[in-house]
Coordinates of N, CA and C in Angstrom, one line a residue:
X1 N -155.3 119.4 -45.9 CA -154.4 120.6 -46.0 C -154.2 121.1 -44.6
X2 N -153.1 121.6 -44.3 CA -152.7 122.0 -43.0 C -153.3 123.4 -42.7
X3 N -153.2 123.8 -41.5 CA -153.6 125.1 -41.0 C -152.9 126.2 -41.8
X4 N -151.7 126.1 -42.2 CA -150.9 127.1 -42.7 C -151.2 127.2 -44.3
X5 N -152.0 126.3 -44.9 CA -152.3 126.4 -46.3 C -153.3 127.4 -46.4
X6 N -153.3 128.1 -47.4 CA -154.1 129.4 -47.7 C -154.8 129.2 -49.1
X7 N -155.8 130.0 -49.3 CA -156.4 129.9 -50.5 C -156.8 131.3 -51.1
X8 N -157.2 131.4 -52.3 CA -157.6 132.6 -52.9 C -158.9 132.3 -53.5
X9 N -159.9 133.2 -53.3 CA -161.2 132.9 -54.0 C -161.0 132.9 -55.5
X10 N -161.5 131.8 -56.1 CA -161.4 131.7 -57.5 C -162.5 132.6 -58.2
X11 N -162.2 133.0 -59.4 CA -163.2 133.8 -60.2 C -164.5 132.9 -60.3
X12 N -165.6 133.5 -59.8 CA -167.0 133.0 -60.0 C -167.1 131.6 -60.4
X13 N -167.1 130.7 -59.4 CA -167.4 129.3 -59.7 C -168.9 129.2 -59.5
X14 N -169.5 128.7 -60.6 CA -171.0 128.6 -60.5 C -171.4 127.0 -60.5
X15 N -172.6 126.8 -60.3 CA -173.1 125.4 -60.3 C -172.7 124.6 -61.5
X16 N -172.7 125.4 -62.6 CA -172.3 124.8 -64.0 C -170.9 124.7 -64.4
X17 N -170.0 125.4 -63.5 CA -168.6 125.4 -63.7 C -168.0 123.9 -63.5
X18 N -166.9 123.6 -64.1 CA -166.3 122.3 -63.8 C -165.9 122.4 -62.3
X19 N -166.1 121.3 -61.6 CA -165.7 121.2 -60.2 C -164.2 121.3 -60.1
X20 N -163.7 122.1 -59.2 CA -162.2 122.2 -59.0 C -161.5 120.9 -58.6
X21 N -162.3 120.0 -58.0 CA -161.8 118.8 -57.5 C -161.2 117.9 -58.5
X22 N -161.5 118.0 -59.7 CA -161.0 117.4 -60.9 C -161.8 116.1 -61.4
X23 N -162.9 115.8 -60.7 CA -163.6 114.6 -61.2 C -164.4 114.8 -62.5
X24 N -164.5 116.0 -63.0 CA -165.1 116.3 -64.3 C -166.6 116.7 -64.3
X25 N -167.2 116.6 -63.1 CA -168.6 116.9 -63.1 C -168.8 118.4 -62.8
X26 N -169.9 118.9 -63.0 CA -170.1 120.4 -62.7 C -170.1 120.6 -61.1
X27 N -169.6 121.8 -60.7 CA -169.5 122.0 -59.2 C -170.9 121.8 -58.5
X28 N -172.0 122.1 -59.1 CA -173.3 122.0 -58.5 C -173.7 120.5 -58.3
X29 N -173.1 119.7 -59.0 CA -173.4 118.2 -58.8 C -172.3 117.4 -58.2
X30 N -171.2 118.0 -57.9 CA -170.0 117.4 -57.3 C -169.8 117.9 -55.9
X31 N -168.9 118.9 -55.6 CA -168.5 119.4 -54.3 C -169.6 120.4 -53.8
X32 N -170.3 121.1 -54.7 CA -171.1 122.2 -54.2 C -172.1 121.8 -53.2
X33 N -172.9 120.6 -53.4 CA -173.8 120.2 -52.4 C -173.1 119.8 -51.0
X34 N -171.9 119.4 -51.0 CA -171.3 119.1 -49.8 C -171.0 120.5 -49.0
X35 N -170.5 121.4 -49.8 CA -170.2 122.8 -49.3 C -171.5 123.5 -48.7
X36 N -172.6 123.2 -49.3 CA -173.9 123.8 -48.9 C -174.6 123.1 -47.8
X37 N -174.0 122.0 -47.3 CA -174.5 121.1 -46.3 C -175.7 120.2 -46.8
X38 N -175.8 120.0 -48.0 CA -176.9 119.1 -48.5 C -176.4 117.8 -48.7
X39 N -175.5 117.3 -47.9 CA -175.0 115.9 -48.0 C -173.6 115.9 -47.4
X40 N -173.0 114.6 -47.2 CA -171.7 114.5 -46.6 C -170.9 113.6 -47.6
X41 N -169.7 113.9 -47.7 CA -168.8 113.0 -48.6 C -168.8 111.6 -48.2
X42 N -169.0 110.7 -49.1 CA -169.3 109.3 -48.8 C -168.0 108.6 -48.5
X43 N -166.8 109.1 -48.9 CA -165.5 108.5 -48.8 C -164.5 109.5 -48.4
X44 N -163.4 109.0 -47.7 CA -162.3 110.0 -47.4 C -161.7 110.6 -48.6
X45 N -161.6 110.1 -49.8 CA -161.1 110.6 -51.0 C -162.1 111.7 -51.4
X46 N -163.4 111.5 -51.3 CA -164.3 112.5 -51.7 C -164.2 113.7 -50.9
X47 N -164.0 113.4 -49.5 CA -163.9 114.6 -48.6 C -162.6 115.4 -48.9
X48 N -161.6 114.6 -49.2 CA -160.3 115.3 -49.6 C -160.6 116.3 -50.8
X49 N -161.2 115.8 -51.8 CA -161.6 116.5 -53.0 C -162.4 117.7 -52.6
X50 N -163.4 117.5 -51.8 CA -164.3 118.6 -51.5 C -163.6 119.7 -50.6
X51 N -162.7 119.2 -49.9 CA -161.9 120.2 -49.0 C -160.9 121.0 -49.9
X52 N -160.4 120.3 -50.9 CA -159.6 121.1 -51.9 C -160.4 122.1 -52.5
X53 N -161.7 121.7 -53.1 CA -162.6 122.6 -53.7 C -162.9 123.9 -52.8
X54 N -163.1 123.5 -51.5 CA -163.3 124.6 -50.6 C -162.3 125.6 -50.4
X55 N -161.0 125.2 -50.6 CA -160.0 126.1 -50.6 C -160.0 126.9 -51.8
X56 N -160.3 126.3 -53.0 CA -160.4 127.1 -54.3 C -161.5 128.1 -54.1
X57 N -162.6 127.8 -53.6 CA -163.7 128.8 -53.6 C -163.6 129.7 -52.3
X58 N -162.8 129.4 -51.3 CA -162.7 130.3 -50.2 C -163.7 129.9 -49.1
X59 N -164.1 128.7 -48.9 CA -165.1 128.3 -48.0 C -164.6 127.8 -46.7
X60 N -164.2 128.7 -45.9 CA -163.7 128.4 -44.6 C -164.6 127.7 -43.7
X61 N -165.9 128.0 -43.8 CA -166.8 127.3 -42.9 C -166.9 125.8 -43.2
X62 N -166.9 125.4 -44.5 CA -166.8 123.9 -44.8 C -165.6 123.3 -44.3
X63 N -164.5 124.0 -44.5 CA -163.2 123.4 -44.0 C -163.2 123.2 -42.6
X64 N -163.7 124.1 -41.8 CA -163.7 124.0 -40.3 C -164.8 122.9 -39.9
X65 N -165.9 122.8 -40.7 CA -167.0 121.9 -40.3 C -166.5 120.4 -40.5
X66 N -165.5 120.2 -41.5 CA -165.1 119.0 -41.9 C -163.7 118.5 -41.3
X67 N -163.4 119.3 -40.2 CA -162.1 119.1 -39.7 C -162.4 118.6 -38.3
X68 N -161.7 117.5 -37.9 CA -161.9 116.8 -36.6 C -161.8 117.7 -35.4
X69 N -162.7 117.5 -34.5 CA -162.9 118.5 -33.3 C -161.5 118.5 -32.5
X70 N -160.8 117.4 -32.6 CA -159.6 117.5 -31.7 C -158.4 118.1 -32.4
X71 N -158.5 118.4 -33.6 CA -157.3 119.1 -34.3 C -157.8 120.3 -35.0
X72 N -159.0 120.8 -35.0 CA -159.7 121.9 -35.7 C -159.0 123.1 -35.2
X73 N -158.6 124.0 -36.0 CA -158.1 125.3 -35.5 C -159.3 126.3 -35.2
X74 N -159.1 127.3 -34.5 CA -160.1 128.2 -34.2 C -160.7 128.9 -35.4
X75 N -159.9 129.2 -36.3 CA -160.3 129.7 -37.7 C -159.3 129.6 -38.7
X76 N -159.6 130.1 -39.9 CA -158.7 130.0 -41.1 C -158.6 131.5 -41.7
X77 N -157.5 131.9 -42.1 CA -157.2 133.1 -42.8 C -156.6 132.6 -44.2
X78 N -157.3 133.1 -45.2 CA -156.9 132.7 -46.6 C -155.9 133.7 -47.1
X79 N -154.8 133.2 -47.7 CA -153.8 134.0 -48.4 C -154.5 134.3 -49.8
X80 N -154.8 135.5 -50.1 CA -155.3 135.9 -51.4 C -154.4 135.8 -52.6
X81 N -153.0 135.7 -52.2 CA -152.1 135.7 -53.3 C -151.9 134.4 -53.9
X82 N -152.6 133.3 -53.4 CA -152.5 131.9 -53.9 C -153.7 131.6 -54.7
X83 N -153.3 131.1 -55.9 CA -154.4 130.6 -56.9 C -154.2 129.1 -56.9
X84 N -155.2 128.3 -56.5 CA -155.1 126.9 -56.7 C -155.4 126.4 -58.1
X85 N -154.5 125.5 -58.7 CA -154.6 125.2 -60.2 C -154.9 123.8 -60.4
X86 N -154.9 122.9 -59.4 CA -155.2 121.5 -59.7 C -154.9 120.5 -58.6
X87 N -155.6 119.4 -58.6 CA -155.4 118.5 -57.6 C -155.1 117.1 -58.2
X88 N -154.1 116.4 -57.7 CA -153.9 115.1 -58.1 C -153.9 114.2 -56.8
X89 N -154.7 113.2 -56.9 CA -154.8 112.1 -56.0 C -153.7 111.0 -56.2
X90 N -152.7 110.8 -55.4 CA -151.7 109.9 -55.6 C -151.9 108.5 -55.0
X91 N -152.8 108.4 -54.1 CA -153.1 107.1 -53.5 C -154.0 107.3 -52.3
X92 N -154.6 106.2 -51.9 CA -155.5 106.2 -50.8 C -155.6 104.8 -50.2
X93 N -155.8 104.7 -48.8 CA -156.0 103.5 -48.2 C -157.2 103.6 -47.3
X94 N -158.0 102.6 -47.1 CA -159.3 102.7 -46.5 C -160.1 103.7 -46.9
X95 N -161.0 104.3 -46.0 CA -161.7 105.5 -46.2 C -163.0 105.2 -47.0
X96 N -163.4 104.0 -47.2 CA -164.7 103.7 -47.9 C -165.8 103.6 -46.9
X97 N -167.0 103.3 -47.4 CA -168.1 103.3 -46.6 C -168.0 102.1 -45.5
X98 N -167.1 101.3 -45.7 CA -166.9 100.1 -44.8 C -165.7 100.4 -43.8
X99 N -165.1 101.6 -43.9 CA -164.0 101.9 -43.0 C -164.3 102.9 -42.0
X100 N -163.5 103.1 -40.9 CA -163.7 104.1 -39.9 C -162.6 105.2 -40.0
X101 N -161.5 104.8 -40.8 CA -160.4 105.6 -41.0 C -159.8 105.3 -42.4
X102 N -159.0 106.4 -42.8 CA -158.4 106.2 -44.2 C -157.3 107.3 -44.3
X103 N -156.6 107.1 -45.4 CA -155.5 108.1 -45.8 C -155.8 108.4 -47.3
X104 N -155.4 109.7 -47.6 CA -155.3 110.1 -49.0 C -154.0 110.8 -49.2
X105 N -153.2 110.5 -50.1 CA -152.2 111.1 -50.5 C -152.4 111.9 -51.7
X106 N -152.0 113.3 -51.7 CA -152.4 114.1 -52.8 C -151.2 115.2 -53.0
X107 N -151.4 115.8 -54.2 CA -150.5 116.9 -54.6 C -151.4 118.0 -55.0
X108 N -151.6 119.2 -54.4 CA -152.3 120.3 -54.8 C -151.4 121.2 -55.3
X109 N -151.8 121.7 -56.6 CA -151.0 122.6 -57.4 C -151.5 124.1 -57.2
X110 N -150.6 125.0 -57.1 CA -151.0 126.4 -57.0 C -150.0 127.3 -57.6
X111 N -150.4 128.5 -57.7 CA -149.4 129.7 -58.2 C -149.5 130.8 -57.2
X112 N -148.2 131.2 -56.9 CA -148.1 132.5 -56.1 C -147.3 133.5 -56.9
X113 N -147.9 134.6 -57.2 CA -147.3 135.7 -58.0 C -146.6 135.2 -59.2
X114 N -147.4 134.3 -60.0 CA -146.9 133.7 -61.2 C -146.0 132.6 -61.1
X115 N -145.6 132.2 -59.8 CA -144.7 131.0 -59.7 C -145.4 129.8 -59.3
X116 N -145.2 128.7 -60.1 CA -145.9 127.5 -59.8 C -145.2 126.8 -58.6
X117 N -146.2 126.0 -57.8 CA -145.7 125.3 -56.7 C -146.7 124.2 -56.4
X118 N -146.5 123.4 -55.5 CA -147.4 122.4 -55.1 C -147.3 122.1 -53.6
X119 N -148.3 121.5 -52.9 CA -148.3 120.9 -51.6 C -148.5 119.5 -51.8
X120 N -147.7 118.7 -51.2 CA -147.7 117.2 -51.2 C -148.0 116.8 -49.7
X121 N -149.1 116.0 -49.5 CA -149.5 115.6 -48.2 C -150.1 114.2 -48.2
X122 N -149.9 113.6 -47.1 CA -150.5 112.3 -46.9 C -151.5 112.6 -45.7
X123 N -152.7 112.7 -45.9 CA -153.7 113.2 -44.9 C -154.5 112.0 -44.3
X124 N -154.7 112.1 -43.0 CA -155.5 111.1 -42.3 C -157.0 111.6 -42.1
X125 N -157.9 110.7 -42.3 CA -159.3 111.0 -42.3 C -159.9 109.9 -41.3
X126 N -161.0 110.3 -40.4 CA -161.6 109.4 -39.5 C -163.1 109.8 -39.6
X127 N -163.9 109.0 -39.1 CA -165.3 109.3 -39.0 C -165.5 110.0 -37.6
X128 N -166.3 111.0 -37.5 CA -166.7 111.7 -36.3 C -168.2 111.9 -36.4
X129 N -168.9 111.4 -35.5 CA -170.5 111.5 -35.6 C -170.9 110.9 -36.9
X130 N -170.3 109.9 -37.4 CA -170.7 109.2 -38.7 C -170.2 109.9 -39.9
X131 N -169.6 111.0 -39.9 CA -169.3 111.6 -41.2 C -167.7 111.6 -41.2
X132 N -167.2 111.6 -42.4 CA -165.8 111.7 -42.6 C -165.2 113.1 -42.3
X133 N -164.2 113.1 -41.5 CA -163.5 114.4 -41.3 C -162.0 114.3 -41.4
X134 N -161.4 115.5 -41.7 CA -159.9 115.5 -41.9 C -159.3 115.5 -40.4
X135 N -158.4 114.6 -40.1 CA -157.8 114.5 -38.8 C -156.4 115.3 -38.8
X136 N -155.5 114.9 -39.6 CA -154.2 115.6 -39.6 C -153.3 115.0 -40.8
X137 N -152.2 115.6 -40.9 CA -151.2 115.2 -41.9 C -150.3 114.2 -41.3
X138 N -150.0 113.1 -42.1 CA -149.0 112.2 -41.5 C -147.6 112.6 -41.8
X139 N -146.8 112.5 -40.8 CA -145.3 112.8 -41.0 C -145.0 114.2 -40.8

């Protein structure tokens, strides 16, 4: 997601809440451990999903920590009028344990003042210090 993308803190997501990333596991078993620094996303797609979840829960520190050092902004400001409503992964290339780079195409759905919209992006991910990080959007 780009620097201009914003997020609104979702109502109380707990460890037992469904994870916002859409994989169907509880947040505490899915993206929560990544957000808390108790592990790193094993693939570019899992990093994309965990970054989406970080937008949902308003975790700027995680987003910045998983952004490549060459493209990372100095900070993030969340637009509290946006409510993230779902994530679709449309495709991926590379990005596995055997790769050093990969792409993930996604559509992130949201609402602003009752109006539904979405953000469509093809994101590039690379490894930095062994961990997957978001590099930039293609195109």
